[in-house]
Coordinates of N, CA and C in Angstrom, one line a residue:
M5 N 101.8 95.4 113.5 CA 101.3 96.7 114.1 C 100.8 97.6 113.0
F6 N 101.8 97.8 112.0 CA 101.4 98.7 110.9 C 100.3 98.1 110.0
A7 N 100.3 96.8 109.9 CA 99.3 96.1 109.1 C 97.9 96.3 109.7
K8 N 97.8 96.2 111.0 CA 96.5 96.4 111.7 C 96.1 97.8 111.6
Q9 N 97.0 98.8 111.8 CA 96.7 100.2 111.6 C 96.2 100.5 110.2
F10 N 96.8 99.9 109.2 CA 96.4 100.1 107.8 C 95.0 99.5 107.6
E11 N 94.7 98.3 108.1 CA 93.4 97.7 108.0 C 92.3 98.5 108.6
R12 N 92.6 99.2 109.7 CA 91.7 100.0 110.4 C 91.5 101.4 109.8
G13 N 92.3 101.7 108.8 CA 92.2 103.0 108.1 C 93.0 104.1 108.8
R14 N 93.9 103.7 109.7 CA 94.7 104.7 110.4 C 95.9 105.2 109.6
L15 N 96.3 104.3 108.7 CA 97.4 104.7 107.7 C 96.8 104.9 106.4
K16 N 97.1 105.9 105.7 CA 96.5 106.3 104.4 C 97.1 105.5 103.2
G17 N 98.2 105.0 103.4 CA 98.8 104.3 102.3 C 100.1 103.6 102.7
L18 N 100.5 102.6 102.0 CA 101.8 102.0 102.2 C 102.6 102.1 101.0
P19 N 103.9 102.2 101.2 CA 104.8 102.4 100.0 C 104.8 101.1 99.2
D20 N 104.9 101.2 97.9 CA 105.0 100.0 97.0 C 106.3 99.3 97.3
E21 N 106.5 98.1 96.7 CA 107.7 97.3 96.9 C 109.0 98.0 96.6
D22 N 108.9 98.7 95.4 CA 110.2 99.4 95.0 C 110.6 100.5 96.0
L23 N 109.6 101.3 96.4 CA 109.9 102.3 97.4 C 110.4 101.7 98.7
S24 N 109.7 100.6 99.1 CA 110.1 100.0 100.4 C 111.5 99.5 100.3
M25 N 111.9 98.9 99.1 CA 113.3 98.4 99.0 C 114.3 99.6 99.0
D26 N 113.9 100.7 98.3 CA 114.8 101.9 98.3 C 115.0 102.4 99.7
L27 N 113.9 102.4 100.5 CA 114.0 102.9 101.9 C 114.9 101.9 102.7
W28 N 114.7 100.6 102.5 CA 115.5 99.6 103.2 C 117.0 99.9 102.9
N29 N 117.3 100.0 101.6 CA 118.7 100.2 101.2 C 119.3 101.5 101.8
I30 N 118.5 102.6 101.8 CA 119.0 103.8 102.3 C 119.3 103.7 103.8
T31 N 118.4 103.0 104.5 CA 118.6 102.7 106.0 C 119.8 102.0 106.2
Q32 N 120.1 100.9 105.4 CA 121.3 100.1 105.6 C 122.5 100.9 105.4
T33 N 122.5 101.7 104.3 CA 123.7 102.6 104.0 C 124.0 103.6 105.0
M34 N 122.9 104.3 105.4 CA 123.1 105.4 106.4 C 123.6 104.8 107.8
C35 N 123.0 103.7 108.2 CA 123.4 103.2 109.5 C 124.8 102.6 109.5
T36 N 125.1 101.9 108.4 CA 126.5 101.4 108.3 C 127.5 102.5 108.2
A37 N 127.2 103.6 107.5 CA 128.1 104.7 107.4 C 128.3 105.4 108.7
A38 N 127.3 105.4 109.6 CA 127.3 106.0 110.9 C 128.0 105.1 111.9
G39 N 128.5 103.9 111.5 CA 129.1 103.0 112.4 C 128.1 102.1 113.2
L40 N 126.9 101.9 112.6 CA 125.9 101.2 113.2 C 125.5 100.0 112.3
P41 N 126.3 99.0 112.2 CA 125.9 97.9 111.3 C 124.6 97.1 111.8
A42 N 124.0 96.5 110.9 CA 122.8 95.7 111.2 C 123.3 94.4 111.9
Y43 N 123.0 94.2 113.1 CA 123.3 92.9 113.8 C 122.1 92.0 113.8
E44 N 120.9 92.5 113.4 CA 119.7 91.8 113.3 C 118.9 92.4 112.1
T45 N 118.0 91.7 111.6 CA 117.3 92.2 110.4 C 116.8 93.7 110.5
S46 N 116.3 94.1 111.6 CA 115.7 95.4 111.7 C 116.4 96.2 112.9
N47 N 117.6 95.8 113.3 CA 118.2 96.5 114.4 C 119.7 96.7 114.1
H48 N 120.1 97.9 114.4 CA 121.5 98.3 114.1 C 122.1 98.8 115.4
A49 N 123.4 98.7 115.6 CA 124.1 99.1 116.8 C 125.6 99.2 116.5
A50 N 126.2 100.0 117.3 CA 127.7 100.0 117.3 C 128.2 98.7 117.8
P51 N 129.3 98.2 117.3 CA 129.8 96.9 117.8 C 129.9 96.9 119.3
D52 N 129.5 95.8 119.9 CA 129.4 95.5 121.4 C 128.4 96.4 122.1
E53 N 127.5 97.0 121.3 CA 126.4 97.8 121.9 C 125.0 97.2 121.6
E54 N 125.0 96.0 121.1 CA 123.7 95.4 120.7 C 122.8 95.3 121.9
A55 N 121.5 95.3 121.7 CA 120.5 95.1 122.8 C 120.5 93.7 123.3
Q56 N 121.1 93.6 124.5 CA 121.3 92.2 125.1 C 119.9 91.6 125.4
H57 N 119.0 92.4 125.8 CA 117.6 91.9 126.1 C 117.0 91.3 124.8
N58 N 117.1 91.9 123.7 CA 116.5 91.4 122.5 C 117.3 90.2 122.0
L59 N 118.6 90.1 122.2 CA 119.4 89.0 121.8 C 118.9 87.7 122.4
I60 N 118.3 87.8 123.6 CA 117.7 86.6 124.3 C 116.7 86.0 123.4
Y61 N 115.8 86.8 122.8 CA 114.7 86.3 122.0 C 115.3 85.6 120.7
W62 N 116.2 86.3 120.1 CA 116.8 85.8 118.8 C 117.7 84.6 118.9
T63 N 118.2 84.4 120.1 CA 119.1 83.2 120.3 C 118.4 82.0 121.1
G64 N 117.1 82.2 121.3 CA 116.4 81.1 121.9 C 116.5 80.9 123.4
G65 N 116.8 82.1 124.0 CA 117.0 82.0 125.5 C 115.6 82.1 126.2
D66 N 115.7 82.1 127.5 CA 114.4 82.2 128.3 C 114.2 83.6 128.7
W67 N 112.9 84.0 128.7 CA 112.6 85.3 129.3 C 111.2 85.2 129.9
A68 N 111.0 85.9 131.0 CA 109.8 85.9 131.7 C 108.8 86.8 131.1
A69 N 107.5 86.5 131.3 CA 106.4 87.3 130.8 C 105.8 88.0 132.0
I70 N 106.2 89.2 132.2 CA 105.7 90.0 133.4 C 105.1 91.3 132.9
G71 N 103.8 91.5 133.3 CA 103.1 92.7 132.9 C 102.0 92.5 131.9
P72 N 101.1 93.4 131.8 CA 100.0 93.3 130.9 C 100.5 93.1 129.4
G73 N 100.0 92.1 128.7 CA 100.3 91.9 127.3 C 101.7 91.2 127.1
A74 N 102.4 90.9 128.1 CA 103.7 90.3 128.0 C 103.7 88.9 127.4
H75 N 104.7 88.5 126.7 CA 104.8 87.2 126.2 C 106.2 86.7 126.7
G76 N 106.3 85.4 127.0 CA 107.5 84.8 127.5 C 107.8 83.4 127.0
R77 N 109.0 83.0 127.1 CA 109.4 81.6 126.8 C 110.3 81.2 128.0
V78 N 110.0 80.1 128.6 CA 110.8 79.6 129.7 C 110.9 78.1 129.6
T79 N 112.1 77.6 129.8 CA 112.4 76.2 129.8 C 112.4 75.7 131.3
L80 N 111.5 74.8 131.6 CA 111.4 74.2 132.9 C 111.3 72.7 132.8
E81 N 112.2 72.0 133.6 CA 112.2 70.6 133.6 C 112.2 69.9 132.2
G82 N 113.0 70.5 131.3 CA 113.1 69.9 130.0 C 112.0 70.3 129.0
K83 N 111.0 71.1 129.4 CA 109.9 71.5 128.5 C 110.0 73.0 128.3
R84 N 109.7 73.4 127.1 CA 109.7 74.9 126.7 C 108.3 75.4 126.8
Y85 N 108.1 76.4 127.6 CA 106.7 76.9 127.7 C 106.6 78.3 127.1
A86 N 105.5 78.5 126.5 CA 105.1 79.9 126.0 C 104.1 80.4 126.9
F87 N 104.4 81.7 127.4 CA 103.5 82.4 128.3 C 102.9 83.6 127.6
D88 N 101.6 83.8 127.9 CA 100.9 85.0 127.3 C 100.1 85.6 128.5
C89 N 100.4 86.9 128.7 CA 99.7 87.6 129.8 C 98.5 88.3 129.3
I90 N 97.5 88.5 130.3 CA 96.3 89.3 130.0 C 96.8 90.7 129.5
K91 N 96.1 91.2 128.5 CA 96.5 92.5 127.9 C 96.0 93.7 128.7
V92 N 94.8 93.7 129.1 CA 94.2 94.9 129.8 C 94.8 95.1 131.2
P93 N 95.4 96.2 131.4 CA 96.1 96.4 132.7 C 95.2 96.1 133.9
Q94 N 94.0 96.6 134.0 CA 93.2 96.4 135.1 C 92.8 94.9 135.3
M95 N 92.5 94.2 134.2 CA 92.2 92.8 134.3 C 93.5 92.0 134.7
W96 N 94.6 92.4 134.2 CA 95.9 91.8 134.6 C 96.1 91.9 136.1
L97 N 95.9 93.1 136.6 CA 96.1 93.4 138.0 C 95.1 92.6 138.9
E98 N 93.9 92.5 138.5 CA 92.9 91.8 139.2 C 93.3 90.3 139.2
S99 N 93.8 89.8 138.1 CA 94.2 88.4 138.1 C 95.4 88.1 139.0
V100 N 96.3 89.1 139.0 CA 97.5 88.9 139.9 C 97.0 88.9 141.4
E101 N 96.1 89.8 141.7 CA 95.6 89.8 143.1 C 94.8 88.6 143.5
K102 N 94.1 88.0 142.5 CA 93.2 86.8 142.7 C 94.0 85.5 142.7
R103 N 94.8 85.4 141.6 CA 95.5 84.1 141.3 C 97.0 84.1 141.6
G104 N 97.5 85.3 141.8 CA 99.0 85.4 142.0 C 99.8 85.6 140.8
H105 N 99.1 85.7 139.6 CA 99.8 85.9 138.3 C 98.8 86.5 137.3
G106 N 99.3 87.0 136.3 CA 98.5 87.6 135.2 C 98.5 86.8 133.9
E107 N 98.9 85.6 134.0 CA 98.9 84.8 132.8 C 97.5 84.5 132.2
R108 N 97.5 84.7 130.9 CA 96.2 84.3 130.2 C 96.3 82.9 129.8
E109 N 97.5 82.5 129.3 CA 97.7 81.2 128.8 C 99.2 80.7 129.0
R110 N 99.3 79.4 129.2 CA 100.7 78.8 129.3 C 100.6 77.5 128.5
T111 N 101.4 77.4 127.5 CA 101.4 76.2 126.7 C 102.8 75.6 126.6
V112 N 102.8 74.3 126.5 CA 104.1 73.6 126.2 C 104.3 73.6 124.7
L113 N 105.4 74.1 124.3 CA 105.7 74.1 122.8 C 106.1 72.7 122.4
A114 N 105.5 72.3 121.2 CA 105.9 71.0 120.6 C 107.3 71.2 120.1
H115 N 108.0 70.0 119.9 CA 109.4 70.1 119.4 C 109.5 70.8 118.1
G116 N 108.6 70.6 117.2 CA 108.6 71.3 115.9 C 108.4 72.8 116.0
E117 N 107.6 73.2 117.0 CA 107.4 74.7 117.3 C 108.7 75.3 117.8
I118 N 109.4 74.5 118.6 CA 110.7 75.0 119.2 C 111.7 75.2 118.0
I119 N 111.8 74.3 117.1 CA 112.7 74.4 116.0 C 112.3 75.5 115.1
D120 N 111.0 75.6 114.8 CA 110.6 76.7 113.9 C 110.9 78.1 114.5
E121 N 110.6 78.2 115.8 CA 110.9 79.5 116.5 C 112.4 79.8 116.5
R122 N 113.2 78.8 116.7 CA 114.7 79.0 116.8 C 115.2 79.4 115.4
V123 N 114.7 78.8 114.4 CA 115.2 79.1 113.0 C 114.6 80.5 112.6
L124 N 113.4 80.7 112.9 CA 112.7 82.0 112.5 C 113.4 83.2 113.2
M125 N 113.7 83.0 114.5 CA 114.4 84.1 115.2 C 115.9 84.2 114.9
G126 N 116.5 83.1 114.9 CA 118.0 83.0 114.7 C 118.4 83.5 113.3
L127 N 117.7 83.3 112.3 CA 118.1 83.8 111.0 C 117.9 85.3 110.8
R128 N 117.3 85.9 111.8 CA 117.2 87.4 111.8 C 118.6 88.0 112.1
L129 N 119.4 87.2 112.8 CA 120.7 87.7 113.3 C 121.7 87.6 112.1
A130 N 122.6 88.7 112.0 CA 123.6 88.7 111.0 C 124.6 87.5 111.2
K131 N 124.8 87.1 112.4 CA 125.7 86.0 112.6 C 125.1 84.6 112.3
G132 N 123.8 84.6 112.2 CA 123.1 83.3 111.9 C 123.0 82.4 113.0
I133 N 122.9 81.1 112.7 CA 122.7 80.0 113.8 C 123.8 78.9 113.5
P134 N 124.6 78.6 114.5 CA 125.5 77.5 114.4 C 124.8 76.2 114.1
L135 N 125.3 75.5 113.1 CA 124.7 74.2 112.7 C 124.7 73.2 113.9
A136 N 125.8 73.3 114.8 CA 125.8 72.4 115.9 C 124.6 72.6 116.8
E137 N 124.2 73.9 117.0 CA 123.0 74.2 117.8 C 121.8 73.6 117.2
L138 N 121.6 73.7 115.9 CA 120.5 73.2 115.2 C 120.5 71.7 115.3
S139 N 121.6 71.1 115.2 CA 121.8 69.6 115.3 C 121.4 69.2 116.7
A140 N 121.7 69.9 117.7 CA 121.4 69.6 119.1 C 119.9 69.6 119.3
L141 N 119.2 70.4 118.5 CA 117.7 70.5 118.5 C 117.1 69.3 117.7
G142 N 117.9 68.6 117.0 CA 117.4 67.5 116.1 C 117.0 68.0 114.8
W143 N 117.5 69.1 114.3 CA 117.1 69.7 113.0 C 118.4 69.9 112.1
T144 N 118.3 69.5 110.9 CA 119.3 69.8 109.9 C 118.7 70.6 108.8
P145 N 119.3 71.6 108.3 CA 118.7 72.4 107.2 C 118.5 71.5 106.0
P146 N 117.4 71.6 105.4 CA 117.1 70.7 104.2 C 118.1 71.0 103.1
P147 N 118.8 70.0 102.6 CA 119.9 70.2 101.6 C 119.5 70.9 100.3
E148 N 118.3 70.4 99.7 CA 117.9 71.0 98.4 C 117.6 72.5 98.5
P149 N 116.7 72.9 99.4 CA 116.4 74.3 99.5 C 117.7 75.1 99.9
V150 N 118.5 74.6 100.7 CA 119.8 75.3 101.1 C 120.6 75.5 99.9
A151 N 120.8 74.5 99.1 CA 121.6 74.5 97.9 C 121.0 75.6 96.9
Q152 N 119.7 75.6 96.7 CA 119.1 76.6 95.8 C 119.3 78.0 96.4
L153 N 119.1 78.2 97.7 CA 119.3 79.5 98.3 C 120.7 80.0 98.2
E154 N 121.6 79.0 98.4 CA 123.1 79.4 98.3 C 123.4 79.8 96.9
G155 N 122.9 79.0 95.9 CA 123.1 79.3 94.5 C 122.6 80.7 94.1
L156 N 121.5 81.2 94.8 CA 121.0 82.5 94.5 C 121.7 83.6 95.3
G157 N 122.6 83.2 96.2 CA 123.3 84.1 97.0 C 122.5 84.7 98.2
Y158 N 121.5 83.9 98.6 CA 120.6 84.4 99.7 C 121.0 83.9 101.1
V159 N 121.7 82.7 101.1 CA 122.1 82.2 102.4 C 123.5 81.6 102.2
T160 N 124.2 81.4 103.3 CA 125.5 80.7 103.4 C 125.3 79.6 104.4
C161 N 125.9 78.4 104.2 CA 125.7 77.3 105.1 C 127.0 76.6 105.2
D162 N 127.9 76.9 106.1 CA 129.1 76.2 106.4 C 129.0 75.6 107.7
D163 N 129.6 76.2 108.8 CA 129.4 75.7 110.1 C 128.2 76.5 110.8
T164 N 127.7 77.5 110.0 CA 126.7 78.3 110.5 C 125.7 78.6 109.3
L165 N 124.4 78.6 109.6 CA 123.4 78.9 108.6 C 123.1 80.4 108.8
R166 N 123.3 81.2 107.7 CA 123.0 82.6 107.9 C 122.4 83.2 106.6
V167 N 121.7 84.2 106.7 CA 121.1 84.9 105.6 C 122.1 86.0 105.1
T168 N 122.3 86.1 103.8 CA 123.2 87.1 103.3 C 122.5 88.5 103.2
E169 N 123.3 89.5 102.9 CA 122.7 90.8 102.8 C 121.7 90.8 101.7
A170 N 121.9 90.1 100.6 CA 121.0 90.0 99.5 C 119.7 89.3 99.9
G171 N 119.9 88.4 100.8 CA 118.7 87.6 101.3 C 117.8 88.2 102.3
K172 N 118.4 89.2 103.1 CA 117.6 89.8 104.2 C 116.3 90.3 103.8
P173 N 116.1 91.0 102.6 CA 114.8 91.5 102.3 C 113.8 90.4 101.9
L174 N 114.3 89.2 101.7 CA 113.5 88.0 101.3 C 113.4 87.0 102.5
L175 N 113.7 87.4 103.7 CA 113.7 86.5 104.8 C 112.5 85.6 105.0
N176 N 111.3 86.2 104.8 CA 110.1 85.4 105.0 C 110.0 84.3 103.9
S177 N 110.4 84.5 102.7 CA 110.4 83.5 101.7 C 111.5 82.4 102.0
I178 N 112.7 82.9 102.5 CA 113.7 82.0 102.8 C 113.3 81.0 103.9
L179 N 112.6 81.6 104.9 CA 112.1 80.8 106.0 C 111.1 79.8 105.5
D180 N 110.2 80.2 104.6 CA 109.2 79.3 104.1 C 109.9 78.1 103.4
A181 N 111.0 78.4 102.6 CA 111.7 77.3 101.9 C 112.4 76.4 102.9
L182 N 112.9 76.9 104.0 CA 113.6 76.0 104.9 C 112.7 75.3 105.9
L183 N 111.6 75.8 106.2 CA 110.8 75.2 107.2 C 109.5 74.5 106.8
T184 N 109.3 74.4 105.5 CA 108.2 73.6 105.0 C 108.6 72.3 104.4

């Protein structure tokens, strides 16, 4: 969202990496001090007050795509579907009236896409992803990148694969190392 606004000239400047990191650290410190630890990369909450709706996304659950611009993931008859609804409200409504739904696209996700999505979303969570769950999907974290990332202090991998506090700001690079 911010990148698109910046490209369109709606944002006059973006902070450099050092300022971005300083702001990240201040946010973590202030939220933790207020009793709101990070349970997800960009979300904080009091214990047992986490957004249950969002946890569905990060844990690979199913959610319906209802309304203009909505996206969903649903598992039906052993297949995982990605749904994408029409963005323009009037066009969405016309589609619902004509076809009974406002879907723009429905695709079956390939096995690799399911794994990528699960790892991408699950590593955002402070609790990480249980290795048993990854194994059930047919995926094992690659040993060499995991060992390197553990050596740098960016991930831990015992019965759960998780990103450490030091690794959180580097999540995209960690994901690249694990999923390529």
